[in-house]
Coordinates of C-alpha atoms and ligand atoms in Angstrom, one line a residue:
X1 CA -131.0 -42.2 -34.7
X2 CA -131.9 -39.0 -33.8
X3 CA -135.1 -37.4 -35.0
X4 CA -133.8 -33.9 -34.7
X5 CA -130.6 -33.7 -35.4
X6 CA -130.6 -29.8 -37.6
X7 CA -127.8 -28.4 -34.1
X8 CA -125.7 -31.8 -34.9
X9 CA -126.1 -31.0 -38.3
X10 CA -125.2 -27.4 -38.2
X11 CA -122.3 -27.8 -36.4
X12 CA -120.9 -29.8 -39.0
X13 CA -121.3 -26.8 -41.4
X14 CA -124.0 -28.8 -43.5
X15 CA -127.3 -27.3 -45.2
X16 CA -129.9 -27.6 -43.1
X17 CA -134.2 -26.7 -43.7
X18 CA -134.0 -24.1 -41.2
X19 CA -131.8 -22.8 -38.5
X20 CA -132.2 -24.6 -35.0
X21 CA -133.1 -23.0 -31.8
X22 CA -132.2 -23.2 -27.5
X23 CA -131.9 -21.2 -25.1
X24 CA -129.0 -21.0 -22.2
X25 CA -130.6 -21.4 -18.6
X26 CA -133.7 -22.7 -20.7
X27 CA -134.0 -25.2 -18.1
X28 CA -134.7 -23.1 -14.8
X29 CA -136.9 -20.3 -12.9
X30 CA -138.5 -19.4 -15.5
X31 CA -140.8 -22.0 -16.5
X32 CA -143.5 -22.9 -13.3
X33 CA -143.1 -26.5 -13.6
X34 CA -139.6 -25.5 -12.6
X35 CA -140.6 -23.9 -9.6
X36 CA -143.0 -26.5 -8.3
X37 CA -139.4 -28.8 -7.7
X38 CA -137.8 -25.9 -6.5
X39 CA -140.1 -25.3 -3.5
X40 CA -139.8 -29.3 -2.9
X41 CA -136.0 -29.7 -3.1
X42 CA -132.7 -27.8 -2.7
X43 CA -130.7 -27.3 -5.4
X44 CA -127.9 -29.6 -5.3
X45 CA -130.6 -32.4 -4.4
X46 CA -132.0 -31.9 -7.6
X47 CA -128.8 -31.7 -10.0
X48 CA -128.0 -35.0 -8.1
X49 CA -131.3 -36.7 -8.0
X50 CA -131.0 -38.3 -11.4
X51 CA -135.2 -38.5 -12.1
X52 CA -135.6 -34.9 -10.6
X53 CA -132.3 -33.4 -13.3
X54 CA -134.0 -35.6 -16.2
X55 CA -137.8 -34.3 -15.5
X56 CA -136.5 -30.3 -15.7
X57 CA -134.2 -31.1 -18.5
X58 CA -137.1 -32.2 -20.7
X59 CA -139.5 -29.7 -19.4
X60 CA -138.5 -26.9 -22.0
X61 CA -138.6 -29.5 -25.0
X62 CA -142.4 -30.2 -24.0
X63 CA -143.2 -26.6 -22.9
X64 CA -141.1 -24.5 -25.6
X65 CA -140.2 -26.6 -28.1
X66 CA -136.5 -26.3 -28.7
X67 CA -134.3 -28.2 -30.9
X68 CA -131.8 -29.8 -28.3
X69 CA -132.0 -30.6 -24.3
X70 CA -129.4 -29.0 -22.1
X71 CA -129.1 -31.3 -18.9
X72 CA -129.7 -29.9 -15.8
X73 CA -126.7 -29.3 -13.6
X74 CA -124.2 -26.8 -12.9
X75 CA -121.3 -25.6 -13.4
X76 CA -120.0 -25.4 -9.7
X77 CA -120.2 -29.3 -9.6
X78 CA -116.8 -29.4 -10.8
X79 CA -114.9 -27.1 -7.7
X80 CA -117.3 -29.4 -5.2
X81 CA -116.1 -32.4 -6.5
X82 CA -112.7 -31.2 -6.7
X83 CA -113.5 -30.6 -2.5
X84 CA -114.4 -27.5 -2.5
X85 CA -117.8 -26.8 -0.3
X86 CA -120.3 -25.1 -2.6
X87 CA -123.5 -23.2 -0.9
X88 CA -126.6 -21.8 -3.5
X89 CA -127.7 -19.1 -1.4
X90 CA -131.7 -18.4 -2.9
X91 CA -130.9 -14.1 -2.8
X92 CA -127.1 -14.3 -3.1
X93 CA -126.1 -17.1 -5.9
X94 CA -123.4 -19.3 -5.1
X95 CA -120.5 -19.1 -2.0
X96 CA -118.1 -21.1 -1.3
X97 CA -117.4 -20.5 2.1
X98 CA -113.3 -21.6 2.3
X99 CA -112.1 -19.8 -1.3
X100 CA -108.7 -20.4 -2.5
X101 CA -106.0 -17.9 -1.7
X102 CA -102.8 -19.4 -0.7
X103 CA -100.7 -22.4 -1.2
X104 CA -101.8 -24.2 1.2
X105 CA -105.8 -23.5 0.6
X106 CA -104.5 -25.7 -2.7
X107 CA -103.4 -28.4 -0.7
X108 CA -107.5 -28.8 -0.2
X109 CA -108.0 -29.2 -3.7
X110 CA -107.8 -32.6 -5.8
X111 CA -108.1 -33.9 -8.8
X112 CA -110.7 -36.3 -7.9
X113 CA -112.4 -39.4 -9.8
X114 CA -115.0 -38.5 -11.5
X115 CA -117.3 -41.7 -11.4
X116 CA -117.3 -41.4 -7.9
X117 CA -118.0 -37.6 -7.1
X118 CA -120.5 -37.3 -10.5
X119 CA -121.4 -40.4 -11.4
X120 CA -124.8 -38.8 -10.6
X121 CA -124.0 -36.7 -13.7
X122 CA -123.4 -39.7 -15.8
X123 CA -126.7 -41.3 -14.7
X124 CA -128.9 -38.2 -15.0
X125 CA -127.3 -38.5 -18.9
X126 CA -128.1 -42.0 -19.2
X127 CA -132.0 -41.6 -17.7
X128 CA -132.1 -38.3 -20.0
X129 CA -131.2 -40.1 -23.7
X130 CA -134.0 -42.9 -22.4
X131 CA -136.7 -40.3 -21.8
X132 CA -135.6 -37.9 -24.6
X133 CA -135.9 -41.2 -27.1
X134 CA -134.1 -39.8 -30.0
X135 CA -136.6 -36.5 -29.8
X136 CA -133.6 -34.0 -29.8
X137 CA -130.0 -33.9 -28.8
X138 CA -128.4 -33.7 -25.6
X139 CA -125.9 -30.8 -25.1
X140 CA -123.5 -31.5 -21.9
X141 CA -121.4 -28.6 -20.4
X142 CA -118.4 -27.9 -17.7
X143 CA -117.5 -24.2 -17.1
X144 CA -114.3 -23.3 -18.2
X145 CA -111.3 -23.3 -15.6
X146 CA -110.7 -19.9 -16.1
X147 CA -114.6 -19.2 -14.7
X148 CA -114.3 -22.0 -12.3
X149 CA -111.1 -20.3 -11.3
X150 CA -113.2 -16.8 -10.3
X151 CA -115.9 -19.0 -8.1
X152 CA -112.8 -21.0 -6.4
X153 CA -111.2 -18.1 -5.8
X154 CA -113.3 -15.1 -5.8
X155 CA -115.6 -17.9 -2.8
X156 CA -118.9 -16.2 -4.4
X157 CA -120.7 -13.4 -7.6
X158 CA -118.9 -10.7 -8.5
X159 CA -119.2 -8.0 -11.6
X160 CA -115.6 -7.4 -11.3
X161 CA -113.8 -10.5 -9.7
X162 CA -111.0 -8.4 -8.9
X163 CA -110.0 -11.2 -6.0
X164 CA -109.9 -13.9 -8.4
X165 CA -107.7 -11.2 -11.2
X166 CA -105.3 -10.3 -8.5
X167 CA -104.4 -13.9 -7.6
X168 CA -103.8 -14.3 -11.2
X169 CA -101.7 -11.4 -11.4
X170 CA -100.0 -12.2 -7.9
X171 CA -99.9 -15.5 -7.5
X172 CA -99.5 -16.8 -11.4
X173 CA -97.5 -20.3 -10.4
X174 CA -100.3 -20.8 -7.9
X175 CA -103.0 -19.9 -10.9
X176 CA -101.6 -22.3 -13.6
X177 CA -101.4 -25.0 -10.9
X178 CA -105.3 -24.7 -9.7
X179 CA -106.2 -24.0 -14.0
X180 CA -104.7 -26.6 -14.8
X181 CA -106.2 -29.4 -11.7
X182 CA -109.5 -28.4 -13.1
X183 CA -108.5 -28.6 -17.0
X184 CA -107.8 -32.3 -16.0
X185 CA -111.2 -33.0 -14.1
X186 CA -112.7 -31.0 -16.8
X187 CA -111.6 -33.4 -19.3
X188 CA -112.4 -36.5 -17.7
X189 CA -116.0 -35.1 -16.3
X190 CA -116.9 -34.0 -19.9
X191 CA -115.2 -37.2 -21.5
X192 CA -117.8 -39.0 -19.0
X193 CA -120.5 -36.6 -20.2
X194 CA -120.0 -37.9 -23.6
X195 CA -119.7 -42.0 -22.6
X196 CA -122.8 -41.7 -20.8
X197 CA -124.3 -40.4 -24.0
X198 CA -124.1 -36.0 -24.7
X199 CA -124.5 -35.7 -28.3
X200 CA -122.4 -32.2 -27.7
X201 CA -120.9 -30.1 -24.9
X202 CA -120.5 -26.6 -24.4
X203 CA -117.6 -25.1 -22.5
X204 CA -119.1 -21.9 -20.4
X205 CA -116.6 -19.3 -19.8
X206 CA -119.2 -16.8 -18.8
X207 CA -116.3 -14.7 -17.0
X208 CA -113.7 -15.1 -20.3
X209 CA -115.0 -11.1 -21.1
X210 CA -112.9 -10.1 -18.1
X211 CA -110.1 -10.5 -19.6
X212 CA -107.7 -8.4 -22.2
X213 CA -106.7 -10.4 -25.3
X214 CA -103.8 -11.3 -23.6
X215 CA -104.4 -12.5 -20.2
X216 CA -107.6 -14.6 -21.9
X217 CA -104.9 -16.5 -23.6
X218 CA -102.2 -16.8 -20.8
X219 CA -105.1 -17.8 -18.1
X220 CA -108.5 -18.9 -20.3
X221 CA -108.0 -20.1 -23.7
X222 CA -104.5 -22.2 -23.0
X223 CA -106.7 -24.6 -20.8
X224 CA -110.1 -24.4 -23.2
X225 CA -108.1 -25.5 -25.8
X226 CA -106.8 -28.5 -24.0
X227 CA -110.1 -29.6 -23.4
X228 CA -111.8 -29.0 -27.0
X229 CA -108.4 -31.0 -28.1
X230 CA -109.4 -33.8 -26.1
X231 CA -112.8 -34.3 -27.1
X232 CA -112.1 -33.6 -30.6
X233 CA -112.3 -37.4 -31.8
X234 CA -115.5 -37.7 -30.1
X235 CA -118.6 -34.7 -30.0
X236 CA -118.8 -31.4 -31.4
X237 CA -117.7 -28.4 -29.2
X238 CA -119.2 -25.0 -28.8
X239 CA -117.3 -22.3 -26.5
X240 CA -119.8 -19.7 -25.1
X241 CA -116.7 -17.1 -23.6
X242 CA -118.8 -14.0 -23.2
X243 CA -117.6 -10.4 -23.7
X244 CA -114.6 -12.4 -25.3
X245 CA -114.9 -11.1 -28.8
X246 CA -111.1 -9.8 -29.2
X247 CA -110.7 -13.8 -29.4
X248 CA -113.3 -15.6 -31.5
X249 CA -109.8 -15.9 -34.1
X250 CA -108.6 -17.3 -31.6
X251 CA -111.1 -19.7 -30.7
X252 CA -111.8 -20.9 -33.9
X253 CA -108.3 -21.8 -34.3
X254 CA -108.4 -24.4 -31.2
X255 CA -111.2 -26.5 -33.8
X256 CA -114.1 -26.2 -31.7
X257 CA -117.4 -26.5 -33.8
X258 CA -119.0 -23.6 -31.9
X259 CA -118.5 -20.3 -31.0
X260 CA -121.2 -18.4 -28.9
X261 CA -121.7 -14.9 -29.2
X262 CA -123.6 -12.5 -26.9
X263 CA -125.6 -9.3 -28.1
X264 CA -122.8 -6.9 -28.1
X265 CA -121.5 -7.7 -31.1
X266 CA -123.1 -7.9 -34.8
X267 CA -123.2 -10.8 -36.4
X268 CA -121.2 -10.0 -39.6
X269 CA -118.0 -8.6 -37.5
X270 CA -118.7 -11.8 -35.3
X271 CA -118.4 -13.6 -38.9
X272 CA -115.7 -11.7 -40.0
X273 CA -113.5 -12.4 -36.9
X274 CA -114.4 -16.0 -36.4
X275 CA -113.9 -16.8 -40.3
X276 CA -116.3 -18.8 -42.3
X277 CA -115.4 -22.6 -40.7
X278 CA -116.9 -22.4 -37.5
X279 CA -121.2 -22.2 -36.6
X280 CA -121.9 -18.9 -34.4
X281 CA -124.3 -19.3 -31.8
X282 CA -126.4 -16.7 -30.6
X283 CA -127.0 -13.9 -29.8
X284 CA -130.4 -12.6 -29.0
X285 CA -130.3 -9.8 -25.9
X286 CA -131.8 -12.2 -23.0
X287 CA -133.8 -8.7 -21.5
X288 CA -135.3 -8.0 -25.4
X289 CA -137.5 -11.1 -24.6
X290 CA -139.4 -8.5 -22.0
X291 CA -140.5 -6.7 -24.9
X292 CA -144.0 -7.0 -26.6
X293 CA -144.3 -10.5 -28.5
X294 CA -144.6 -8.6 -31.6
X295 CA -140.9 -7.0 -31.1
X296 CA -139.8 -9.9 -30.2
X297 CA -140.8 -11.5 -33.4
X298 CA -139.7 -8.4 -35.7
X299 CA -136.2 -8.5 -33.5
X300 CA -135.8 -12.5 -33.7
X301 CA -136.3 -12.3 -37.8
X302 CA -133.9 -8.7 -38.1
X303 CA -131.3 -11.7 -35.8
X304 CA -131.7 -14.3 -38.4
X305 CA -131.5 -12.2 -41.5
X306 CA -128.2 -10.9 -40.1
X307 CA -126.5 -13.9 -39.3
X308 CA -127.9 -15.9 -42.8
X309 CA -128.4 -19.5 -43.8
X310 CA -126.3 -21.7 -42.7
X311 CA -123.1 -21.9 -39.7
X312 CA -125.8 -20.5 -37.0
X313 CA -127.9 -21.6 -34.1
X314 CA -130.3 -19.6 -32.8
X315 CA -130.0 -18.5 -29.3
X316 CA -130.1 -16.1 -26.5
X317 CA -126.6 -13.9 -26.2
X318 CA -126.8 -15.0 -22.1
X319 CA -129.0 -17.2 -20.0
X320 CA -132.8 -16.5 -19.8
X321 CA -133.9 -14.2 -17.4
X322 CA -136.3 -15.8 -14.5
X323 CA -139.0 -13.0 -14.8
X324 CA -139.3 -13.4 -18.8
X325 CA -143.0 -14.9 -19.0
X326 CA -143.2 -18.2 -21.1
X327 CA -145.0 -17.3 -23.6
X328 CA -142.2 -14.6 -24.5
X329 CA -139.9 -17.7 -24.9
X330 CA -142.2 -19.8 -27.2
X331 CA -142.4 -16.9 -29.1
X332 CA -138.9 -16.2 -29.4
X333 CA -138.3 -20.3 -30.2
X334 CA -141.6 -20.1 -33.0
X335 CA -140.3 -17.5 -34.7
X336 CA -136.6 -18.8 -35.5
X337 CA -138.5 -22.4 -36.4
X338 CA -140.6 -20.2 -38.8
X339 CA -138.2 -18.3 -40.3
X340 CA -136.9 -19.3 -44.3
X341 CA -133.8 -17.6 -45.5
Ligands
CP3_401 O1 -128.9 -24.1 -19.1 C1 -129.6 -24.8 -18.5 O2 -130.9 -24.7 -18.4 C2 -129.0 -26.0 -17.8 C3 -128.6 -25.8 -16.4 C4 -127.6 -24.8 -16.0 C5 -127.6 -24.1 -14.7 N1 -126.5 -23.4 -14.6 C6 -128.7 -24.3 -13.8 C7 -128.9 -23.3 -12.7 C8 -126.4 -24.3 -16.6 C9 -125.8 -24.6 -18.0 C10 -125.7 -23.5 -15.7 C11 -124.4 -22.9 -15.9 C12 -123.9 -21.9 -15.0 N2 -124.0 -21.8 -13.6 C13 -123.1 -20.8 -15.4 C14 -122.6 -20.4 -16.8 C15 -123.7 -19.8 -17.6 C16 -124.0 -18.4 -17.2 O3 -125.2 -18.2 -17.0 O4 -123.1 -17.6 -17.3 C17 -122.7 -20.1 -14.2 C18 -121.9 -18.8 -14.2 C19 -123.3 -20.8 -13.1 C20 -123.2 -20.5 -11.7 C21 -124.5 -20.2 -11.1 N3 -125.4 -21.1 -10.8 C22 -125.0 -18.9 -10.7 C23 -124.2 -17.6 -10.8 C24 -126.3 -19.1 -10.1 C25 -127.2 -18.1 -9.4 C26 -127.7 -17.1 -10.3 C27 -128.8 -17.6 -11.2 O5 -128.7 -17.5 -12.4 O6 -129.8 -18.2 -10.7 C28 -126.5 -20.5 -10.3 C29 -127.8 -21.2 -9.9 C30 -128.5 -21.9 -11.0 N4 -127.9 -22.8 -11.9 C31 -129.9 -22.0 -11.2 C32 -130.2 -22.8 -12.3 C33 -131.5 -23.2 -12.8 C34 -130.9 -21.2 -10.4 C35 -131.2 -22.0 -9.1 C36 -132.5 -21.7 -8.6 O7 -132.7 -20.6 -8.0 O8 -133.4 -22.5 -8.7

């Protein structure tokens, strides 16, 4: 049983003594205890080095206190398993040097099995719940196809992928096809996720904001909700689809427990849109936590008020920024745990 269970709690809409609290990225550059592995080990060594993911997935539940672990992985696990090469270049982020632009680039791709390509995933998970012992729950995660989909294609960052929109736009048969080989992997990776023992999972569609209305639904939501539909009988979902606020209707429709919500929008509209069944997560700016501690506490309470009791987690509106300094974090964590409504 676990001990803290207020995010499990709050995602099934029930009272709880005060609203929980994590942070996206909470596990990364950040924190120095983070840093010490990093000049030790490349990156992909330690998402699949089962003691080193479990070690930095605990480290911000001892350093900052928050109420659930997120494990340590990525996102662009999925397109390498699928047989896709994936680089983490320190100064440039990901590439994938061989993208996806043509028929017969998809002829690279499969739908692979996952206990054999991430079964390092699923033992991370199982080494995880043993350390963690009950302390707080474990949030899983997959990107979402449609985000996948601008990495696979796009082959590295963008603030526009344009490539990866233009082989949508051009190539549509081609798009469904390669959506719809990682909504299957996605499915069975995060089905995994949840056997090996994730007491939630969150679908990150950090590139969903892209998107009109429209073309979220045609080449984002159609495949997001095929995965919340599938893991509906077993762990509560949250979709984080930033910038993707035309949609949270939408999104609440596909029965998803959780909808995150970046800084852009105000919580009550956010409310308003999403309707009063869902928990909205969120949605603190991630560069506010530069700010004074003081401002950061004053800010953090003026976030809580606005949301209210009840349906919310506490959490930044976008990953944590690597230069914020940790005590900035604590202090944003301290004062959502020591807030009342
Ligand atoms: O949240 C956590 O603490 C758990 C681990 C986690 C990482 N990436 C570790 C990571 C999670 C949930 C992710 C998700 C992820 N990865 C997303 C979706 C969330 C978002 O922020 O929008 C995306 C788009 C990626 C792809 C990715 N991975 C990028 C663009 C980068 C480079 C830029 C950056 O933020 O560093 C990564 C690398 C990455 N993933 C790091 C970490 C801790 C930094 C690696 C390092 O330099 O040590």
């Amino acid at each position: 049983m676990l001990k803290n269970d207020l995010i499990l709690r709050t995602l099934r809409g029930e009272p709880t003594e005060r609203t929980p609290v994590w942070m996206m990225r909470q596990a990364g550059r950040y924190l120095p205890q983070y840093m010490v592995l990093r000049e030790k080990y490349g990156f992909f060594e330690r998402c699949q080095t089962p003691e080193l993911a479990c070690e930095i997935t605990i480290q911000p539940i001892d350093i900052v206190g928050v109420d659930a672990a997120i494990l340590f992985s990525d996102i662009l696990v999925v397109p390498q398993a699928m047989g896709l090469e994936v680089q983490l270049i320190e100064t440039k982020g990901p590439v994938l040097p061989d993208p996806i632009k043509t028929t017969n680039d998809l002829s690279r791709v499969r739908i692979p099995d996952v206990d054999e390509t991430l079964g390092y995933v699923f033992d991370a998970i199982r080494l995880i719940k043993q350390e963690l012992n009950e302390r707080v729950p474990l949030i899983g995660f997959a990107g979402a196809p449609w985000t996948l989909l601008c990495y696979m294609v796009q082959g590295k960052g963008s603030k526009t992928f344009d490539e990866a929109k233009a082989f949508c736009y051009t190539q549509p048969v081609l798009a469904h096809q390669l959506l719809q080989m990682i909504t299957d992997t996605t499915i069975a990776y995060l089905q995994g996720q949840v056997k090996a023992g994730a007491d939630l999972v969150q679908i990150f569609d950090s590139w969903g904001g892209l998107l009109s209305k429209k073309d979220f639904e045609d080449f984002s939501l159609r495949y997001i909700r095929q995965i919340v539909a599938a893991l509906k009988d077993t762990v509560p979902t949250i979709i984080f689809a930033k910038g993707a606020w035309h949609s949270l209707e939408a999104m609440a429709a596909t029965g998803a427990q959780g909808l995150g919500i970046d800084w852009c929008i105000e919580a009550p509209v956010a409310r308003q849109f999403a309707g009063g069944q869902v928990t909205l997560q969120g949605n603190f700016d991630p560069a506010k936590l530069l700010s004074p501690v003081k401002v950061i506490e004053q800010e953090t309470k003026e976030m809580l008020a606005a949301f209210g009791p009840g349906r919310h987690i506490a959490n930044l509106g976008h990953g944590i920024l690597p230069n914020v300094p940790v005590d900035h974090a604590r202090a944003f964590v301290d004062a959502v745990k020591n807030y009342r409504h």
